[in-house]
Amino acid sequence: MTLLETRDLTKEFGGLRALDQVNIEIERGELVSLIGPNGAGKSTLINCITGLLEPTRGEITYNGNDLIGLEPYEITQLGVGRSFQTASIFPELTVRENIQVASFTTEHGSFSVNFHRRRDSYGDVQDRTARILDTIELEEEADMEAQDLPYGDKRRLEVAIGLATDPDFMFMDEPTAGMSPAETNMTVNLIRDLLDDWGMTIFLVEHDMDIIFGVSDRIFTLHQGEIIAKGTPDEIRDHPAVREAYLGGEEV
Ligand SMILES: Nc1ncnc2c1ncn2[C@@H]1O[C@H](COP(=O)(O)OP(=O)(O)O)[C@@H](O)[C@H]1O
Ligand SMILES: [Mg+2]
């Protein structure tokens, strides 16, 4: 079943067309990756779907809901999460408190509640926090202040804050950027856990082609705001337009 769909999604910044009639469909339970050179429009696509940017034209539907015109928190309440940027971490709160704050803000932070989402009790938040700490492998660091975490742990805490909003669908924008190989491995394991154990649908933007080809069910290629190819990892690896535009004709 199609969970997320865009139709002719277009975003212009002044004279620059950052997204040009983008059509994507994502099925429930899939991991879809988005690749494309710097400036291709990847973050703009995520920002339009999550409500941080207003598209110039086009349609976005999630689970049958029209997302155009909704505020970011309303989109979050429909079950669309994202791995939050470091800026959204409260540095002086502990790891556990950061997750709890995100849980409570989602469930109780606004009056415009979506009635399809259940309201969590305090006990539910505790249970979810424990499960998240286990998944992101930060149980031992749970009582540390977030500002004292090493870089890789901080990035996984961003994922944890995203999970605390109880999403069914998760955007991850370059989750391994700047990580050591060991930190990268932990993040790849985390992505697999989210798919296999949490039943999450994931939309991943990532530069590391080994990760992309290793974890993706399907890959979309964006070039100058246009989707130039969609397919399985094997199809994308052999796709002439992708090689031309992105892989520079190299063997991968
Ligand atoms: N808020 C903005 N205002 C003006 N131009 C922007 C803005 N955000 C992105 N752009 C431009 O849109 C294009 C796509 O950017 P972006 O989505 O960040 O690409 P990517 O994430 O693929 O590297 C780039 O040319 C970028 O400079
Ligand atoms: Mg980007």
PDB file of C-alpha atoms and ligand atoms in Angstrom:
ATOM      1  CA  MET A   1       0.000   0.000   0.000  1.00  0.00           C
ATOM      2  CA  THR A   2       1.322   3.440  -0.860  1.00  0.00           C
ATOM      3  CA  LEU A   3       2.041   5.363   2.314  1.00  0.00           C
ATOM      4  CA  LEU A   4       3.584   8.546   0.937  1.00  0.00           C
ATOM      5  CA  GLU A   5       3.084  10.062  -2.477  1.00  0.00           C
ATOM      6  CA  THR A   6       4.079  13.322  -4.144  1.00  0.00           C
ATOM      7  CA  ARG A   7       2.669  14.532  -7.441  1.00  0.00           C
ATOM      8  CA  ASP A   8       4.387  17.151  -9.559  1.00  0.00           C
ATOM      9  CA  LEU A   9       5.980  18.583  -6.429  1.00  0.00           C
ATOM     10  CA  THR A  10       7.767  21.792  -7.341  1.00  0.00           C
ATOM     11  CA  LYS A  11       9.697  24.225  -5.163  1.00  0.00           C
ATOM     12  CA  GLU A  12      11.143  27.467  -6.415  1.00  0.00           C
ATOM     13  CA  PHE A  13      13.449  29.785  -4.500  1.00  0.00           C
ATOM     14  CA  GLY A  14      13.165  33.003  -6.470  1.00  0.00           C
ATOM     15  CA  GLY A  15      14.361  32.055  -9.940  1.00  0.00           C
ATOM     16  CA  LEU A  16      15.869  28.747  -8.836  1.00  0.00           C
ATOM     17  CA  ARG A  17      13.762  25.613  -9.298  1.00  0.00           C
ATOM     18  CA  ALA A  18      15.059  23.366  -6.517  1.00  0.00           C
ATOM     19  CA  LEU A  19      12.385  20.697  -7.147  1.00  0.00           C
ATOM     20  CA  ASP A  20      10.876  20.190 -10.567  1.00  0.00           C
ATOM     21  CA  GLN A  21       7.665  18.134 -10.752  1.00  0.00           C
ATOM     22  CA  VAL A  22       8.844  15.399  -8.421  1.00  0.00           C
ATOM     23  CA  ASN A  23       6.695  12.249  -8.372  1.00  0.00           C
ATOM     24  CA  ILE A  24       7.524   9.649  -5.768  1.00  0.00           C
ATOM     25  CA  GLU A  25       5.588   6.819  -4.157  1.00  0.00           C
ATOM     26  CA  ILE A  26       6.746   4.984  -1.062  1.00  0.00           C
ATOM     27  CA  GLU A  27       5.162   1.744   0.138  1.00  0.00           C
ATOM     28  CA  ARG A  28       4.651   0.904   3.785  1.00  0.00           C
ATOM     29  CA  GLY A  29       7.658  -0.907   5.283  1.00  0.00           C
ATOM     30  CA  GLU A  30      10.104   0.059   2.532  1.00  0.00           C
ATOM     31  CA  LEU A  31      13.493   1.670   2.879  1.00  0.00           C
ATOM     32  CA  VAL A  32      13.850   4.116   0.031  1.00  0.00           C
ATOM     33  CA  SER A  33      17.034   6.113  -0.442  1.00  0.00           C
ATOM     34  CA  LEU A  34      17.443   9.377  -2.225  1.00  0.00           C
ATOM     35  CA  ILE A  35      20.772  10.068  -3.895  1.00  0.00           C
ATOM     36  CA  GLY A  36      22.011  12.976  -5.935  1.00  0.00           C
ATOM     37  CA  PRO A  37      24.893  15.453  -5.944  1.00  0.00           C
ATOM     38  CA  ASN A  38      25.108  18.398  -3.554  1.00  0.00           C
ATOM     39  CA  GLY A  39      22.463  20.952  -4.378  1.00  0.00           C
ATOM     40  CA  ALA A  40      20.243  18.387  -6.168  1.00  0.00           C
ATOM     41  CA  GLY A  41      17.299  19.240  -3.909  1.00  0.00           C
ATOM     42  CA  LYS A  42      17.340  16.326  -1.455  1.00  0.00           C
ATOM     43  CA  SER A  43      16.945  18.363   1.733  1.00  0.00           C
ATOM     44  CA  THR A  44      14.410  20.608   0.025  1.00  0.00           C
ATOM     45  CA  LEU A  45      12.291  17.545  -0.766  1.00  0.00           C
ATOM     46  CA  ILE A  46      12.389  16.405   2.871  1.00  0.00           C
ATOM     47  CA  ASN A  47      11.639  19.928   4.099  1.00  0.00           C
ATOM     48  CA  CYS A  48       8.619  20.237   1.805  1.00  0.00           C
ATOM     49  CA  ILE A  49       7.173  16.893   2.903  1.00  0.00           C
ATOM     50  CA  THR A  50       7.714  17.592   6.608  1.00  0.00           C
ATOM     51  CA  GLY A  51       6.152  21.051   6.327  1.00  0.00           C
ATOM     52  CA  LEU A  52       9.246  23.177   6.984  1.00  0.00           C
ATOM     53  CA  LEU A  53       9.011  24.604   3.474  1.00  0.00           C
ATOM     54  CA  GLU A  54       5.883  25.404   1.506  1.00  0.00           C
ATOM     55  CA  PRO A  55       5.942  23.852  -1.973  1.00  0.00           C
ATOM     56  CA  THR A  56       5.334  26.183  -4.896  1.00  0.00           C
ATOM     57  CA  ARG A  57       3.095  23.636  -6.630  1.00  0.00           C
ATOM     58  CA  GLY A  58       2.095  20.009  -6.405  1.00  0.00           C
ATOM     59  CA  GLU A  59       0.508  17.517  -4.056  1.00  0.00           C
ATOM     60  CA  ILE A  60       1.704  15.465  -1.108  1.00  0.00           C
ATOM     61  CA  THR A  61      -0.386  12.748   0.497  1.00  0.00           C
ATOM     62  CA  TYR A  62       0.527  10.626   3.493  1.00  0.00           C
ATOM     63  CA  ASN A  63      -1.649   7.708   4.473  1.00  0.00           C
ATOM     64  CA  GLY A  64      -4.533   9.334   2.623  1.00  0.00           C
ATOM     65  CA  ASN A  65      -4.019  12.764   4.227  1.00  0.00           C
ATOM     66  CA  ASP A  66      -3.265  15.855   2.162  1.00  0.00           C
ATOM     67  CA  LEU A  67      -0.142  17.415   3.737  1.00  0.00           C
ATOM     68  CA  ILE A  68      -0.142  20.676   1.801  1.00  0.00           C
ATOM     69  CA  GLY A  69      -0.692  23.610   4.143  1.00  0.00           C
ATOM     70  CA  LEU A  70      -0.246  21.607   7.353  1.00  0.00           C
ATOM     71  CA  GLU A  71       2.127  22.832  10.049  1.00  0.00           C
ATOM     72  CA  PRO A  72       5.175  20.668  10.832  1.00  0.00           C
ATOM     73  CA  TYR A  73       3.720  19.558  14.186  1.00  0.00           C
ATOM     74  CA  GLU A  74       0.497  18.459  12.484  1.00  0.00           C
ATOM     75  CA  ILE A  75       2.516  16.370  10.023  1.00  0.00           C
ATOM     76  CA  THR A  76       4.454  14.879  12.955  1.00  0.00           C
ATOM     77  CA  GLN A  77       1.164  13.958  14.620  1.00  0.00           C
ATOM     78  CA  LEU A  78       0.129  12.048  11.500  1.00  0.00           C
ATOM     79  CA  GLY A  79       3.142   9.780  12.079  1.00  0.00           C
ATOM     80  CA  VAL A  80       5.806  11.389   9.892  1.00  0.00           C
ATOM     81  CA  GLY A  81       9.027  11.728  11.872  1.00  0.00           C
ATOM     82  CA  ARG A  82      12.486  12.956  11.108  1.00  0.00           C
ATOM     83  CA  SER A  83      15.858  12.604  12.652  1.00  0.00           C
ATOM     84  CA  PHE A  84      16.228  15.984  14.288  1.00  0.00           C
ATOM     85  CA  GLN A  85      19.243  18.204  13.912  1.00  0.00           C
ATOM     86  CA  THR A  86      21.661  18.661  16.815  1.00  0.00           C
ATOM     87  CA  ALA A  87      20.151  22.099  17.367  1.00  0.00           C
ATOM     88  CA  SER A  88      16.986  20.460  18.709  1.00  0.00           C
ATOM     89  CA  ILE A  89      18.845  18.654  21.519  1.00  0.00           C
ATOM     90  CA  PHE A  90      18.652  20.303  24.950  1.00  0.00           C
ATOM     91  CA  PRO A  91      22.353  20.199  25.940  1.00  0.00           C
ATOM     92  CA  GLU A  92      21.855  20.401  29.696  1.00  0.00           C
ATOM     93  CA  LEU A  93      19.142  17.760  29.893  1.00  0.00           C
ATOM     94  CA  THR A  94      20.096  14.106  30.113  1.00  0.00           C
ATOM     95  CA  VAL A  95      19.728  11.722  27.213  1.00  0.00           C
ATOM     96  CA  ARG A  96      16.612  10.226  28.825  1.00  0.00           C
ATOM     97  CA  GLU A  97      15.079  13.637  29.519  1.00  0.00           C
ATOM     98  CA  ASN A  98      15.613  14.721  25.907  1.00  0.00           C
ATOM     99  CA  ILE A  99      13.637  11.698  24.709  1.00  0.00           C
ATOM    100  CA  GLN A 100      10.886  12.234  27.287  1.00  0.00           C
ATOM    101  CA  VAL A 101      10.513  15.913  26.446  1.00  0.00           C
ATOM    102  CA  ALA A 102      10.097  15.042  22.762  1.00  0.00           C
ATOM    103  CA  SER A 103       7.476  12.393  23.648  1.00  0.00           C
ATOM    104  CA  PHE A 104       5.435  14.729  25.801  1.00  0.00           C
ATOM    105  CA  THR A 105       5.659  17.627  23.395  1.00  0.00           C
ATOM    106  CA  THR A 106       4.298  15.477  20.610  1.00  0.00           C
ATOM    107  CA  GLU A 107       1.456  14.057  22.639  1.00  0.00           C
ATOM    108  CA  HIS A 108       0.479  17.089  24.653  1.00  0.00           C
ATOM    109  CA  GLY A 109       2.235  20.067  23.126  1.00  0.00           C
ATOM    110  CA  SER A 110      -0.540  21.423  20.971  1.00  0.00           C
ATOM    111  CA  PHE A 111      -4.275  21.690  21.062  1.00  0.00           C
ATOM    112  CA  SER A 112      -4.797  20.874  17.416  1.00  0.00           C
ATOM    113  CA  VAL A 113      -4.723  17.150  17.977  1.00  0.00           C
ATOM    114  CA  ASN A 114      -5.090  14.637  15.246  1.00  0.00           C
ATOM    115  CA  PHE A 115      -7.796  12.265  16.423  1.00  0.00           C
ATOM    116  CA  HIS A 116      -6.321   9.275  14.660  1.00  0.00           C
ATOM    117  CA  ARG A 117      -3.344   9.256  16.993  1.00  0.00           C
ATOM    118  CA  ARG A 118      -3.639   7.733  20.414  1.00  0.00           C
ATOM    119  CA  ARG A 119      -2.845   9.881  23.444  1.00  0.00           C
ATOM    120  CA  ASP A 120      -0.109   8.403  25.557  1.00  0.00           C
ATOM    121  CA  SER A 121      -0.127   8.221  29.324  1.00  0.00           C
ATOM    122  CA  TYR A 122       2.948   8.876  31.434  1.00  0.00           C
ATOM    123  CA  GLY A 123       3.508   5.121  31.654  1.00  0.00           C
ATOM    124  CA  ASP A 124       3.450   4.762  27.889  1.00  0.00           C
ATOM    125  CA  VAL A 125       6.069   7.476  27.578  1.00  0.00           C
ATOM    126  CA  GLN A 126       8.293   5.629  30.090  1.00  0.00           C
ATOM    127  CA  ASP A 127       7.940   2.389  28.147  1.00  0.00           C
ATOM    128  CA  ARG A 128       8.674   4.031  24.837  1.00  0.00           C
ATOM    129  CA  THR A 129      11.688   5.852  26.262  1.00  0.00           C
ATOM    130  CA  ALA A 130      13.134   2.565  27.541  1.00  0.00           C
ATOM    131  CA  ARG A 131      12.590   0.905  24.168  1.00  0.00           C
ATOM    132  CA  ILE A 132      14.205   3.835  22.350  1.00  0.00           C
ATOM    133  CA  LEU A 133      17.240   3.828  24.668  1.00  0.00           C
ATOM    134  CA  ASP A 134      17.669   0.127  23.948  1.00  0.00           C
ATOM    135  CA  THR A 135      17.363   0.592  20.181  1.00  0.00           C
ATOM    136  CA  ILE A 136      19.832   3.481  19.945  1.00  0.00           C
ATOM    137  CA  GLU A 137      22.277   1.763  22.303  1.00  0.00           C
ATOM    138  CA  LEU A 138      22.439   4.639  24.756  1.00  0.00           C
ATOM    139  CA  GLU A 139      21.144   2.868  27.869  1.00  0.00           C
ATOM    140  CA  GLU A 140      24.397   3.320  29.768  1.00  0.00           C
ATOM    141  CA  GLU A 141      24.521   6.989  28.793  1.00  0.00           C
ATOM    142  CA  ALA A 142      20.858   7.637  29.669  1.00  0.00           C
ATOM    143  CA  ASP A 143      21.670   9.820  32.678  1.00  0.00           C
ATOM    144  CA  MET A 144      24.492  11.758  31.038  1.00  0.00           C
ATOM    145  CA  GLU A 145      23.923  15.334  29.975  1.00  0.00           C
ATOM    146  CA  ALA A 146      23.459  15.417  26.208  1.00  0.00           C
ATOM    147  CA  GLN A 147      26.255  17.970  25.804  1.00  0.00           C
ATOM    148  CA  ASP A 148      28.790  15.460  27.170  1.00  0.00           C
ATOM    149  CA  LEU A 149      28.063  12.791  24.545  1.00  0.00           C
ATOM    150  CA  PRO A 150      30.602  12.003  21.831  1.00  0.00           C
ATOM    151  CA  TYR A 151      29.636  13.081  18.297  1.00  0.00           C
ATOM    152  CA  GLY A 152      28.259   9.738  17.076  1.00  0.00           C
ATOM    153  CA  ASP A 153      26.109   9.311  20.194  1.00  0.00           C
ATOM    154  CA  LYS A 154      24.740  12.814  19.753  1.00  0.00           C
ATOM    155  CA  ARG A 155      23.710  11.998  16.197  1.00  0.00           C
ATOM    156  CA  ARG A 156      21.940   8.826  17.401  1.00  0.00           C
ATOM    157  CA  LEU A 157      20.208  10.909  20.057  1.00  0.00           C
ATOM    158  CA  GLU A 158      18.815  13.007  17.175  1.00  0.00           C
ATOM    159  CA  VAL A 159      17.304   9.800  15.791  1.00  0.00           C
ATOM    160  CA  ALA A 160      15.986   8.982  19.268  1.00  0.00           C
ATOM    161  CA  ILE A 161      14.264  12.357  19.495  1.00  0.00           C
ATOM    162  CA  GLY A 162      12.673  11.611  16.130  1.00  0.00           C
ATOM    163  CA  LEU A 163      11.515   8.211  17.401  1.00  0.00           C
ATOM    164  CA  ALA A 164      10.046   9.794  20.522  1.00  0.00           C
ATOM    165  CA  THR A 165       7.393  11.425  18.335  1.00  0.00           C
ATOM    166  CA  ASP A 166       6.116   7.873  17.647  1.00  0.00           C
ATOM    167  CA  PRO A 167       6.407   7.895  13.866  1.00  0.00           C
ATOM    168  CA  ASP A 168       5.487   5.178  11.373  1.00  0.00           C
ATOM    169  CA  PHE A 169       7.620   6.882   8.756  1.00  0.00           C
ATOM    170  CA  MET A 170      11.060   8.363   9.312  1.00  0.00           C
ATOM    171  CA  PHE A 171      13.193  10.759   7.299  1.00  0.00           C
ATOM    172  CA  MET A 172      16.926  10.510   7.867  1.00  0.00           C
ATOM    173  CA  ASP A 173      19.068  13.191   6.200  1.00  0.00           C
ATOM    174  CA  GLU A 174      22.701  12.067   6.089  1.00  0.00           C
ATOM    175  CA  PRO A 175      22.624  10.230   9.433  1.00  0.00           C
ATOM    176  CA  THR A 176      26.249   9.051   9.172  1.00  0.00           C
ATOM    177  CA  ALA A 177      27.802  12.342   8.046  1.00  0.00           C
ATOM    178  CA  GLY A 178      31.067  12.940   9.918  1.00  0.00           C
ATOM    179  CA  MET A 179      30.972   9.604  11.736  1.00  0.00           C
ATOM    180  CA  SER A 180      33.849   7.207  12.338  1.00  0.00           C
ATOM    181  CA  PRO A 181      33.533   3.717  10.807  1.00  0.00           C
ATOM    182  CA  ALA A 182      32.451   2.288  14.181  1.00  0.00           C
ATOM    183  CA  GLU A 183      29.806   4.989  14.643  1.00  0.00           C
ATOM    184  CA  THR A 184      28.649   4.426  11.060  1.00  0.00           C
ATOM    185  CA  ASN A 185      28.207   0.702  11.775  1.00  0.00           C
ATOM    186  CA  MET A 186      26.072   1.448  14.811  1.00  0.00           C
ATOM    187  CA  THR A 187      23.909   3.747  12.716  1.00  0.00           C
ATOM    188  CA  VAL A 188      23.468   1.117   9.998  1.00  0.00           C
ATOM    189  CA  ASN A 189      22.439  -1.405  12.672  1.00  0.00           C
ATOM    190  CA  LEU A 190      20.025   1.155  14.029  1.00  0.00           C
ATOM    191  CA  ILE A 191      18.467   1.641  10.586  1.00  0.00           C
ATOM    192  CA  ARG A 192      18.017  -2.138  10.241  1.00  0.00           C
ATOM    193  CA  ASP A 193      16.399  -2.332  13.697  1.00  0.00           C
ATOM    194  CA  LEU A 194      13.969   0.424  12.774  1.00  0.00           C
ATOM    195  CA  LEU A 195      12.946  -1.509   9.669  1.00  0.00           C
ATOM    196  CA  ASP A 196      12.860  -5.019  11.100  1.00  0.00           C
ATOM    197  CA  ASP A 197      11.832  -4.553  14.747  1.00  0.00           C
ATOM    198  CA  TRP A 198       9.877  -1.297  14.642  1.00  0.00           C
ATOM    199  CA  GLY A 199       8.225  -1.885  11.254  1.00  0.00           C
ATOM    200  CA  MET A 200       9.201   1.623  10.225  1.00  0.00           C
ATOM    201  CA  THR A 201       9.116   2.983   6.691  1.00  0.00           C
ATOM    202  CA  ILE A 202      12.326   4.922   6.049  1.00  0.00           C
ATOM    203  CA  PHE A 203      13.369   7.605   3.597  1.00  0.00           C
ATOM    204  CA  LEU A 204      17.141   7.918   3.708  1.00  0.00           C
ATOM    205  CA  VAL A 205      19.455  10.544   2.250  1.00  0.00           C
ATOM    206  CA  GLU A 206      23.015   9.334   2.459  1.00  0.00           C
ATOM    207  CA  HIS A 207      26.303   9.869   0.630  1.00  0.00           C
ATOM    208  CA  ASP A 208      27.936   6.561   1.523  1.00  0.00           C
ATOM    209  CA  MET A 209      27.155   4.340  -1.481  1.00  0.00           C
ATOM    210  CA  ASP A 210      28.034   1.145   0.401  1.00  0.00           C
ATOM    211  CA  ILE A 211      25.300   1.960   2.893  1.00  0.00           C
ATOM    212  CA  ILE A 212      22.854   2.975   0.156  1.00  0.00           C
ATOM    213  CA  PHE A 213      23.347  -0.194  -1.866  1.00  0.00           C
ATOM    214  CA  GLY A 214      23.405  -2.325   1.301  1.00  0.00           C
ATOM    215  CA  VAL A 215      20.172  -1.239   2.970  1.00  0.00           C
ATOM    216  CA  SER A 216      17.844   0.148   0.279  1.00  0.00           C
ATOM    217  CA  ASP A 217      14.822  -1.594  -1.192  1.00  0.00           C
ATOM    218  CA  ARG A 218      14.656   1.104  -3.831  1.00  0.00           C
ATOM    219  CA  ILE A 219      16.712   4.149  -4.742  1.00  0.00           C
ATOM    220  CA  PHE A 220      15.544   7.444  -6.247  1.00  0.00           C
ATOM    221  CA  THR A 221      18.063   9.643  -8.008  1.00  0.00           C
ATOM    222  CA  LEU A 222      17.592  13.384  -7.976  1.00  0.00           C
ATOM    223  CA  HIS A 223      19.504  15.645 -10.344  1.00  0.00           C
ATOM    224  CA  GLN A 224      18.950  19.403 -10.508  1.00  0.00           C
ATOM    225  CA  GLY A 225      15.564  19.036  -8.881  1.00  0.00           C
ATOM    226  CA  GLU A 226      14.324  16.252 -11.143  1.00  0.00           C
ATOM    227  CA  ILE A 227      13.972  12.543 -10.436  1.00  0.00           C
ATOM    228  CA  ILE A 228      16.056  10.971 -13.207  1.00  0.00           C
ATOM    229  CA  ALA A 229      15.876   7.351 -12.077  1.00  0.00           C
ATOM    230  CA  LYS A 230      14.021   5.069  -9.680  1.00  0.00           C
ATOM    231  CA  GLY A 231      14.767   1.414  -9.107  1.00  0.00           C
ATOM    232  CA  THR A 232      16.267  -1.382  -7.076  1.00  0.00           C
ATOM    233  CA  PRO A 233      19.956  -1.090  -6.129  1.00  0.00           C
ATOM    234  CA  ASP A 234      20.878  -3.319  -9.087  1.00  0.00           C
ATOM    235  CA  GLU A 235      18.837  -1.239 -11.501  1.00  0.00           C
ATOM    236  CA  ILE A 236      20.334   2.010 -10.245  1.00  0.00           C
ATOM    237  CA  ARG A 237      23.884   0.677 -10.311  1.00  0.00           C
ATOM    238  CA  ASP A 238      23.487  -0.071 -14.016  1.00  0.00           C
ATOM    239  CA  HIS A 239      21.387   2.947 -14.941  1.00  0.00           C
ATOM    240  CA  PRO A 240      23.062   5.030 -17.683  1.00  0.00           C
ATOM    241  CA  ALA A 241      21.525   8.355 -16.591  1.00  0.00           C
ATOM    242  CA  VAL A 242      22.634   7.807 -12.992  1.00  0.00           C
ATOM    243  CA  ARG A 243      26.160   6.942 -14.027  1.00  0.00           C
ATOM    244  CA  GLU A 244      26.267  10.002 -16.237  1.00  0.00           C
ATOM    245  CA  ALA A 245      24.815  12.464 -13.741  1.00  0.00           C
ATOM    246  CA  TYR A 246      25.996  11.180 -10.434  1.00  0.00           C
ATOM    247  CA  LEU A 247      28.467   8.369 -10.466  1.00  0.00           C
ATOM    248  CA  GLY A 248      30.577  10.136 -13.092  1.00  0.00           C
ATOM    249  CA  GLY A 249      30.564   7.039 -15.262  1.00  0.00           C
ATOM    250  CA  GLU A 250      32.631   5.176 -12.652  1.00  0.00           C
ATOM    251  CA  GLU A 251      32.219   1.548 -11.726  1.00  0.00           C
ATOM    252  CA  VAL A 252      30.558   1.126  -8.340  1.00  0.00           C
TER     253      VAL A 252
HETATM  254  N1  LIG B   1      16.052  28.255   1.875  1.00  0.00           N
HETATM  255  C1  LIG B   1      16.619  28.345   0.675  1.00  0.00           C
HETATM  256  N2  LIG B   1      16.629  29.522  -0.004  1.00  0.00           N
HETATM  257  C2  LIG B   1      17.187  29.624  -1.224  1.00  0.00           C
HETATM  258  N3  LIG B   1      17.750  28.585  -1.884  1.00  0.00           N
HETATM  259  C3  LIG B   1      17.773  27.389  -1.272  1.00  0.00           C
HETATM  260  C4  LIG B   1      17.212  27.208   0.035  1.00  0.00           C
HETATM  261  N4  LIG B   1      17.365  25.911   0.394  1.00  0.00           N
HETATM  262  C5  LIG B   1      17.995  25.309  -0.635  1.00  0.00           C
HETATM  263  N5  LIG B   1      18.246  26.193  -1.629  1.00  0.00           N
HETATM  264  C6  LIG B   1      18.873  25.885  -2.925  1.00  0.00           C
HETATM  265  O1  LIG B   1      18.140  24.810  -3.506  1.00  0.00           O
HETATM  266  C7  LIG B   1      19.006  23.872  -4.124  1.00  0.00           C
HETATM  267  C8  LIG B   1      18.805  22.515  -3.483  1.00  0.00           C
HETATM  268  O2  LIG B   1      19.361  22.554  -2.175  1.00  0.00           O
HETATM  269  P1  LIG B   1      19.254  21.324  -1.161  1.00  0.00           P
HETATM  270  O3  LIG B   1      17.861  20.817  -1.145  1.00  0.00           O
HETATM  271  O4  LIG B   1      19.853  21.747   0.122  1.00  0.00           O
HETATM  272  O5  LIG B   1      20.192  20.233  -1.878  1.00  0.00           O
HETATM  273  P2  LIG B   1      20.829  18.884  -1.311  1.00  0.00           P
HETATM  274  O6  LIG B   1      20.217  18.581   0.008  1.00  0.00           O
HETATM  275  O7  LIG B   1      20.524  17.859  -2.367  1.00  0.00           O
HETATM  276  O8  LIG B   1      22.311  19.133  -1.220  1.00  0.00           O
HETATM  277  C9  LIG B   1      20.415  24.439  -3.976  1.00  0.00           C
HETATM  278  O9  LIG B   1      20.722  25.159  -5.144  1.00  0.00           O
HETATM  279  C10 LIG B   1      20.289  25.349  -2.777  1.00  0.00           C
HETATM  280  O10 LIG B   1      21.236  26.387  -2.842  1.00  0.00           O
HETATM  281 MG    MG B   2      21.019  18.227   1.895  1.00  0.00          MG
END
